[in-house]
């Protein structure tokens, strides 16, 4: 009887299994519901053709999502997935021959190329102990540059037999080949999951310190994680090559947002330790069904990225909202603060009350302050100078090399420096927003399409009118700040990782920009804005004055205000900052609002510089906005840095690009240089204890 009562008190194995796999079960239920809905609204029976078409359309995303799943299970993120898919695609399209031997070797090469890129990521993450986000972001640009060097426009060809093998029928009329490919991938995943490595993978994702204490070789687990993920990306690139029959260097661009969405839909927990690749396969097909339903309902395809971004946010929320979630904790904290304020016991309230009196300054304190004033400035700021000065030293070296290469009076006339400031103005502005986000330990990946959307919106409303510009520019700046506020609220209230909410926002804004412009932006800059960016006044481009004022304001904001001190406090330790009475939530929201404002300002200035807006006008500013911050000595994990160093990074990279502009090097080399610069800077300027 006692045994029976004890068993009744314990959950059954079936119940425990259902709880453990609830994410997978939910996404399967959603998939079945969506499939039933699309079958109901589609005329005619659901035939084998629809099964084959659907299986082929999502297979490449499913394979890429499996790779991303492995990385997320370890507690990391991989931003290079789409770039690897593009690289494999152009390699196959340019190197494949018609012979069977060539096709077989290319299949192995595809997986090998992906695994090699993954091993590159794994080395820097595991053994150099760098942040996965910055490593994989740098790799993304490195790989993208190499991809464009191999094939800078759509072209090449995939052998028809290769395409038929992967996208045709394994059993004619019964079993599509893509399902066999995914079945093989699923078996490989199950073997990985049930191996010693798989046990270590989940252990590291759940608690890295505990895994290390248990004797698990954490570094090797991380290294093999990124290598395996790269292999899956290579398989995705191989399948999409078979699917398209040709090469396209941009074919992997949409993959990044889609993979994160598919992984989260499949029940894998961001932060690691829970989930699996089987759920990601179902998540990939579920996401594709959502987009297909929109198309069946005659909704513009431009809404697809909006759908993917919104689904990503909702999926993360569905798996994270509970009594212990950040939003619940935040509202609980607000209630406690209000109660403390009413009782007069809030620390900040006490400090500003009339009862609070400054403590008398002791004689020893006065003497210590006087002694500190006698210490030379460069000694008091030695730590800061150690990280800030390298950018300026390298800047001087680049300027000298520029003079040697081009000769004449290149660097001895104002024109060179005027051009340097104008070209660097965009990054100088972005550095304040992105730098503030990085100082808090975050990152803003929504910059590209915040720039693009705000630039397209400004040009479309101004339409060459100076009168319209008077009200359009403030409105667009406010919209940019609201976009940033949305990011900040996602981080603070919803507890979303900055990389997730800003990536989702970037996709949503891309869709909004396409919908607003109908895929073809129109409108153009006003004459005054155009003159402001390209004209001259007393030999000086007018925007130079704005840059000087902006830099002065940025130095004051981060170095001399309470907001700046709160930014550094949050970056050093959000927990300590909270206990010290710092409004961590309001600070983070302010930081991302500032980043959105800066990106909107850049969108407006770019519109004035080129005379009109264009799709993707902000794409090339993501990595540079991070590069100038890191090169300027800012710690990528937050808490250390100075805007003066960021400005040095802006001038250095702008001078370097100016030097390269006169050479015959392809434009793709720029991405490679930025990637190498960021990796090198993070490696050299990281904390000594890292």
Coordinates of N, CA and C in Angstrom, one line a residue, residues 248-414:
X248 N 24.3 32.0 -56.3 CA 23.9 33.4 -56.0 C 24.6 33.8 -54.7
X249 N 25.5 34.8 -54.7 CA 26.3 35.1 -53.5 C 25.4 35.7 -52.4
X250 N 24.2 36.0 -52.7 CA 23.3 36.6 -51.6 C 22.2 35.6 -51.2
X251 N 22.3 34.4 -51.7 CA 21.2 33.5 -51.4 C 21.0 33.1 -50.0
X252 N 22.0 33.2 -49.2 CA 21.9 32.9 -47.7 C 21.5 34.0 -46.8
X253 N 21.3 35.2 -47.4 CA 21.1 36.4 -46.5 C 19.8 36.2 -45.7
X254 N 18.7 35.7 -46.2 CA 17.5 35.6 -45.3 C 17.6 34.4 -44.3
X255 N 18.6 33.6 -44.4 CA 18.6 32.4 -43.6 C 18.8 32.7 -42.1
X256 N 19.5 33.7 -41.8 CA 19.9 33.9 -40.4 C 18.6 34.1 -39.5
X257 N 17.7 35.1 -39.9 CA 16.5 35.3 -39.1 C 15.6 34.0 -39.1
X258 N 15.6 33.4 -40.3 CA 14.7 32.2 -40.4 C 15.2 31.0 -39.5
X259 N 16.5 30.9 -39.4 CA 17.0 29.8 -38.6 C 16.7 30.0 -37.1
X260 N 16.9 31.2 -36.6 CA 16.6 31.5 -35.2 C 15.1 31.3 -35.0
X261 N 14.3 31.7 -35.9 CA 12.8 31.5 -35.7 C 12.5 30.1 -35.7
X262 N 13.0 29.3 -36.6 CA 12.7 27.9 -36.7 C 13.2 27.1 -35.4
X263 N 14.4 27.5 -34.9 CA 14.9 26.9 -33.7 C 14.0 27.2 -32.5
X264 N 13.6 28.4 -32.3 CA 12.8 28.8 -31.2 C 11.4 28.2 -31.3
X265 N 10.9 28.2 -32.5 CA 9.6 27.5 -32.7 C 9.6 26.0 -32.4
X266 N 10.8 25.4 -32.6 CA 10.9 24.0 -32.3 C 11.1 23.6 -30.9
X267 N 11.1 24.7 -30.0 CA 11.1 24.4 -28.6 C 12.5 24.4 -27.9
X268 N 13.5 24.8 -28.7 CA 14.9 24.9 -28.1 C 15.0 26.2 -27.3
X269 N 15.5 26.1 -26.1 CA 15.6 27.3 -25.2 C 16.8 28.1 -25.5
X270 N 16.6 29.4 -25.8 CA 17.7 30.3 -26.0 C 18.5 30.4 -24.6
X271 N 19.8 30.2 -24.7 CA 20.6 30.1 -23.5 C 21.1 28.8 -23.3
X272 N 20.5 27.8 -23.9 CA 21.1 26.4 -23.9 C 20.5 25.5 -23.0
X273 N 20.8 24.2 -23.2 CA 20.5 23.1 -22.2 C 19.2 22.4 -22.5
X274 N 18.3 23.0 -23.3 CA 17.0 22.3 -23.5 C 16.5 22.5 -24.9
X275 N 16.1 21.3 -25.5 CA 15.6 21.4 -26.9 C 16.2 20.3 -27.7
X276 N 16.1 20.4 -29.0 CA 16.7 19.4 -29.9 C 16.4 19.8 -31.4
X277 N 17.2 19.1 -32.3 CA 17.2 19.5 -33.7 C 15.9 18.9 -34.4
X278 N 15.3 17.9 -33.8 CA 14.1 17.4 -34.4 C 13.0 18.4 -34.4
X279 N 12.9 19.1 -33.3 CA 11.9 20.2 -33.1 C 12.2 21.3 -34.1
X280 N 13.5 21.6 -34.4 CA 13.9 22.6 -35.3 C 13.4 22.3 -36.8
X281 N 13.5 21.0 -37.1 CA 13.0 20.6 -38.4 C 11.5 20.9 -38.6
X282 N 10.8 20.5 -37.5 CA 9.3 20.8 -37.6 C 9.1 22.3 -37.5
X283 N 9.9 23.0 -36.8 CA 9.8 24.5 -36.7 C 10.0 25.1 -38.1
X284 N 11.0 24.6 -38.8 CA 11.3 25.2 -40.2 C 10.1 25.0 -41.1
X285 N 9.5 23.8 -41.1 CA 8.3 23.6 -41.9 C 7.1 24.4 -41.4
X286 N 7.0 24.6 -40.1 CA 5.9 25.4 -39.6 C 6.0 26.8 -40.1
X287 N 7.2 27.4 -40.0 CA 7.5 28.7 -40.5 C 7.2 28.9 -41.9
X288 N 7.6 27.9 -42.7 CA 7.3 28.0 -44.2 C 5.8 27.9 -44.4
X289 N 5.1 27.1 -43.7 CA 3.6 27.1 -43.8 C 3.0 28.4 -43.5
X290 N 3.5 29.1 -42.5 CA 2.9 30.4 -42.1 C 3.1 31.4 -43.3
X291 N 4.3 31.4 -43.9 CA 4.5 32.3 -45.0 C 3.6 31.9 -46.2
X292 N 3.5 30.6 -46.5 CA 2.7 30.1 -47.6 C 1.2 30.5 -47.4
X293 N 0.7 30.4 -46.2 CA -0.6 30.8 -45.9 C -0.9 32.3 -46.3
X294 N 0.1 33.1 -46.0 CA 0.0 34.5 -46.4 C -0.1 34.7 -47.9
X295 N 0.7 33.9 -48.6 CA 0.7 34.0 -50.1 C -0.6 33.5 -50.6
X296 N -1.2 32.4 -50.0 CA -2.5 31.9 -50.5 C -3.6 32.9 -50.3
X297 N -3.4 33.7 -49.2 CA -4.4 34.7 -48.9 C -4.2 36.0 -49.6
X298 N -3.2 35.9 -50.6 CA -2.9 37.1 -51.5 C -2.3 38.3 -50.7
X299 N -1.6 37.9 -49.6 CA -0.9 38.9 -48.8 C 0.5 39.1 -49.5
X300 N 1.0 40.3 -49.6 CA 2.2 40.6 -50.3 C 3.4 39.8 -49.7
X301 N 4.3 39.3 -50.5 CA 5.5 38.6 -50.1 C 6.4 39.4 -49.2
X302 N 6.2 40.8 -49.3 CA 7.0 41.7 -48.6 C 6.8 41.5 -47.1
X303 N 5.7 40.9 -46.7 CA 5.4 40.7 -45.3 C 6.0 39.5 -44.7
X304 N 6.8 38.7 -45.5 CA 7.4 37.5 -45.0 C 8.4 37.8 -43.9
X305 N 9.2 38.8 -44.1 CA 10.2 39.0 -43.1 C 9.6 39.6 -41.8
X306 N 8.5 40.4 -42.0 CA 7.7 40.9 -40.9 C 7.2 39.7 -40.1
X307 N 6.6 38.7 -40.8 CA 6.1 37.5 -40.1 C 7.1 36.8 -39.4
X308 N 8.3 36.6 -40.0 CA 9.4 35.8 -39.4 C 9.9 36.5 -38.1
X309 N 10.0 37.9 -38.2 CA 10.4 38.6 -37.0 C 9.4 38.5 -35.8
X310 N 8.1 38.7 -36.2 CA 7.1 38.7 -35.2 C 7.0 37.3 -34.6
X311 N 7.0 36.3 -35.4 CA 7.0 34.9 -34.9 C 8.1 34.6 -34.0
X312 N 9.3 35.1 -34.3 CA 10.5 34.8 -33.5 C 10.3 35.4 -32.1
X313 N 9.8 36.7 -32.0 CA 9.5 37.3 -30.7 C 8.4 36.5 -29.9
X314 N 7.3 36.2 -30.6 CA 6.2 35.5 -29.9 C 6.7 34.1 -29.5
X315 N 7.5 33.4 -30.3 CA 7.9 32.1 -29.9 C 8.8 32.1 -28.7
X316 N 9.7 33.1 -28.6 CA 10.6 33.3 -27.4 C 9.7 33.6 -26.2
X317 N 8.7 34.4 -26.4 CA 7.9 34.8 -25.2 C 7.1 33.6 -24.7
X318 N 6.6 32.8 -25.7 CA 5.8 31.7 -25.3 C 6.5 30.7 -24.4
X319 N 7.8 30.6 -24.7 CA 8.6 29.7 -23.9 C 9.3 30.2 -22.7
X320 N 9.1 31.5 -22.4 CA 9.8 32.1 -21.3 C 8.9 32.9 -20.3
X321 N 7.7 33.2 -20.6 CA 6.8 33.9 -19.7 C 6.3 33.0 -18.6
X322 N 6.6 33.3 -17.4 CA 6.1 32.5 -16.2 C 6.3 33.4 -15.0
X323 N 6.1 32.9 -13.8 CA 6.2 33.7 -12.6 C 7.6 34.1 -12.4
X324 N 8.6 33.4 -12.9 CA 10.0 33.8 -12.7 C 10.5 34.6 -13.9
X325 N 9.7 35.0 -14.9 CA 10.1 35.7 -16.1 C 10.5 37.1 -15.7
X326 N 11.3 37.8 -16.6 CA 11.7 39.2 -16.3 C 10.5 40.1 -16.2
X327 N 9.5 39.9 -17.0 CA 8.4 40.9 -16.9 C 7.6 40.8 -15.6
X328 N 7.5 39.5 -15.1 CA 6.9 39.3 -13.8 C 7.7 39.9 -12.7
X329 N 9.0 39.7 -12.8 CA 10.0 40.2 -11.8 C 10.0 41.7 -11.8
X330 N 9.9 42.3 -13.1 CA 9.9 43.7 -13.2 C 8.7 44.4 -12.5
X331 N 7.5 43.8 -12.8 CA 6.4 44.4 -12.2 C 6.4 44.3 -10.7
X332 N 6.9 43.1 -10.2 CA 7.1 42.9 -8.7 C 8.0 44.0 -8.2
X333 N 9.1 44.3 -8.9 CA 10.0 45.3 -8.4 C 9.4 46.7 -8.4
X334 N 8.6 46.9 -9.4 CA 7.9 48.2 -9.5 C 7.0 48.4 -8.3
X335 N 6.3 47.4 -7.9 CA 5.4 47.5 -6.8 C 6.2 47.7 -5.5
X336 N 7.3 47.0 -5.4 CA 8.2 47.2 -4.2 C 8.7 48.6 -4.1
X337 N 9.1 49.2 -5.3 CA 9.7 50.5 -5.3 C 8.6 51.6 -5.0
X338 N 7.4 51.4 -5.5 CA 6.3 52.3 -5.2 C 6.0 52.3 -3.7
X339 N 6.0 51.1 -3.1 CA 5.7 50.9 -1.7 C 6.8 51.6 -0.9
X340 N 8.1 51.4 -1.3 CA 9.2 52.0 -0.6 C 9.2 53.5 -0.7
X341 N 8.8 54.0 -1.9 CA 8.7 55.5 -2.1 C 7.7 56.1 -1.2
X342 N 6.5 55.4 -1.1 CA 5.5 55.9 -0.2 C 5.9 56.0 1.3
X343 N 6.7 54.9 1.6 CA 7.2 54.9 3.0 C 8.5 55.7 3.2
X344 N 9.0 56.3 2.1 CA 10.2 57.1 2.2 C 11.5 56.4 2.5
X345 N 11.5 55.0 2.2 CA 12.7 54.2 2.4 C 13.5 53.9 1.2
X346 N 13.1 54.4 0.0 CA 13.8 54.2 -1.2 C 15.1 54.9 -1.1
X347 N 16.3 54.2 -1.5 CA 17.6 54.8 -1.3 C 17.7 56.2 -2.1
X348 N 17.2 56.2 -3.3 CA 17.3 57.5 -4.1 C 16.5 58.6 -3.5
X349 N 15.3 58.2 -2.9 CA 14.4 59.2 -2.2 C 15.1 59.7 -1.0
X350 N 15.8 58.9 -0.3 CA 16.4 59.3 1.0 C 17.6 60.3 0.6
X351 N 18.3 59.9 -0.4 CA 19.5 60.7 -0.8 C 19.1 62.1 -1.2
X352 N 17.9 62.3 -1.8 CA 17.5 63.6 -2.3 C 16.6 64.3 -1.3
X353 N 16.3 63.7 -0.2 CA 15.4 64.3 0.8 C 16.1 65.4 1.6
X354 N 15.3 66.2 2.2 CA 15.9 67.3 3.0 C 16.7 66.7 4.2
X355 N 16.3 65.5 4.7 CA 16.9 64.9 5.8 C 18.4 64.5 5.5
X356 N 18.6 64.2 4.2 CA 19.9 63.7 3.8 C 20.9 64.9 3.8
X357 N 22.0 64.8 4.5 CA 23.0 65.8 4.5 C 24.3 65.2 4.1
X358 N 25.1 66.0 3.3 CA 26.4 65.5 2.9 C 27.3 65.3 4.1
X359 N 28.0 64.2 4.1 CA 28.9 63.9 5.2 C 30.1 64.9 5.2
X360 N 30.5 65.3 6.3 CA 31.6 66.3 6.4 C 32.9 65.7 5.7
X361 N 33.6 66.5 5.0 CA 34.8 66.0 4.3 C 35.9 66.0 5.3
X362 N 36.5 64.8 5.5 CA 37.5 64.7 6.5 C 38.8 65.2 5.9
X363 N 39.7 65.6 6.9 CA 41.0 66.1 6.5 C 41.8 65.1 5.6
X364 N 41.7 63.8 6.0 CA 42.4 62.8 5.2 C 41.9 62.7 3.8
X365 N 40.6 62.9 3.6 CA 40.0 62.9 2.3 C 40.5 64.1 1.5
X366 N 40.6 65.2 2.1 CA 41.1 66.4 1.4 C 42.5 66.2 1.0
X367 N 43.3 65.7 1.9 CA 44.7 65.4 1.5 C 44.9 64.4 0.4
X368 N 44.0 63.4 0.4 CA 44.1 62.4 -0.6 C 43.7 63.0 -2.0
X369 N 42.7 63.9 -2.0 CA 42.3 64.5 -3.2 C 43.4 65.4 -3.7
X370 N 44.1 66.1 -2.8 CA 45.2 67.0 -3.2 C 46.3 66.2 -3.8
X371 N 46.6 65.1 -3.1 CA 47.7 64.2 -3.7 C 47.4 63.7 -5.0
X372 N 46.1 63.3 -5.2 CA 45.7 62.8 -6.5 C 45.9 63.9 -7.6
X373 N 45.6 65.1 -7.3 CA 45.8 66.2 -8.3 C 47.2 66.4 -8.7
X374 N 48.1 66.0 -7.8 CA 49.6 66.1 -8.2 C 50.0 65.1 -9.1
X375 N 49.3 63.9 -9.2 CA 49.7 62.9 -10.1 C 49.4 63.3 -11.6
X376 N 50.4 63.2 -12.5 CA 50.2 63.6 -13.9 C 48.9 63.0 -14.5
X377 N 48.3 63.7 -15.4 CA 47.0 63.3 -16.0 C 47.2 61.9 -16.7
X378 N 48.3 61.8 -17.4 CA 48.5 60.5 -18.2 C 48.7 59.3 -17.2
X379 N 49.1 59.6 -16.0 CA 49.2 58.4 -15.1 C 47.9 58.1 -14.5
X380 N 47.1 59.1 -14.2 CA 45.8 58.8 -13.7 C 44.9 58.1 -14.7
X381 N 45.1 58.3 -15.9 CA 44.3 57.7 -17.0 C 45.1 56.7 -17.8
X382 N 46.1 56.1 -17.2 CA 47.0 55.1 -17.9 C 46.2 54.0 -18.5
X383 N 45.2 53.4 -17.7 CA 44.4 52.3 -18.1 C 43.6 52.6 -19.3
X384 N 43.0 53.8 -19.3 CA 42.2 54.3 -20.4 C 43.0 54.5 -21.7
X385 N 44.2 55.1 -21.5 CA 45.0 55.4 -22.6 C 45.6 54.1 -23.3
X386 N 45.7 53.1 -22.5 CA 46.3 51.8 -23.0 C 45.3 51.2 -24.0
X387 N 44.0 51.5 -23.9 CA 43.1 50.9 -24.8 C 42.6 51.9 -25.9
X388 N 42.7 53.2 -25.6 CA 42.3 54.2 -26.6 C 43.4 54.6 -27.6
X389 N 44.6 54.7 -27.1 CA 45.7 55.2 -28.0 C 46.1 54.4 -29.2
X390 N 46.0 53.0 -29.1 CA 46.4 52.2 -30.3 C 45.6 52.6 -31.6
X391 N 44.4 53.0 -31.4 CA 43.6 53.4 -32.6 C 44.2 54.7 -33.2
X392 N 44.6 55.6 -32.4 CA 45.2 56.9 -32.9 C 46.6 56.7 -33.5
X393 N 47.4 55.8 -32.8 CA 48.7 55.4 -33.4 C 48.6 54.8 -34.7
X394 N 47.6 53.9 -34.9 CA 47.4 53.2 -36.2 C 46.9 54.2 -37.2
X395 N 46.1 55.2 -36.8 CA 45.6 56.2 -37.7 C 46.7 57.0 -38.3
X396 N 47.6 57.4 -37.4 CA 48.8 58.2 -37.9 C 49.6 57.4 -38.9
X397 N 49.8 56.1 -38.6 CA 50.5 55.2 -39.6 C 49.8 55.1 -40.9
X398 N 48.4 55.0 -40.9 CA 47.7 54.9 -42.1 C 47.8 56.2 -42.9
X399 N 47.7 57.3 -42.2 CA 47.9 58.6 -42.9 C 49.2 58.8 -43.6
X400 N 50.3 58.3 -42.9 CA 51.6 58.4 -43.4 C 51.7 57.5 -44.7
X401 N 51.2 56.3 -44.6 CA 51.2 55.4 -45.7 C 50.4 56.0 -46.9
X402 N 49.3 56.6 -46.6 CA 48.5 57.3 -47.7 C 49.4 58.3 -48.4
X403 N 50.1 59.1 -47.7 CA 51.0 60.1 -48.3 C 52.1 59.4 -49.1
X404 N 52.6 58.3 -48.6 CA 53.7 57.6 -49.4 C 53.1 57.0 -50.7
X405 N 51.9 56.4 -50.6 CA 51.3 55.8 -51.8 C 50.9 56.8 -52.8
X406 N 50.2 57.9 -52.4 CA 49.7 58.8 -53.4 C 50.5 60.0 -53.7
X407 N 51.5 60.3 -52.7 CA 52.4 61.4 -53.0 C 51.7 62.8 -53.0
X408 N 52.4 63.8 -53.5 CA 51.9 65.1 -53.7 C 51.6 65.7 -52.3
X409 N 50.5 66.4 -52.2 CA 50.1 67.1 -51.0 C 48.9 66.5 -50.4
X410 N 48.8 65.1 -50.5 CA 47.6 64.4 -50.2 C 47.1 64.7 -48.7
X411 N 48.0 64.6 -47.8 CA 47.6 64.8 -46.4 C 48.0 66.1 -45.8
X412 N 48.5 67.0 -46.7 CA 48.9 68.3 -46.2 C 47.9 69.4 -46.6
X413 N 46.7 69.0 -47.2 CA 45.7 69.9 -47.5 C 44.4 69.6 -46.7
X414 N 43.6 70.7 -46.5 CA 42.4 70.5 -45.7 C 41.4 69.5 -46.4

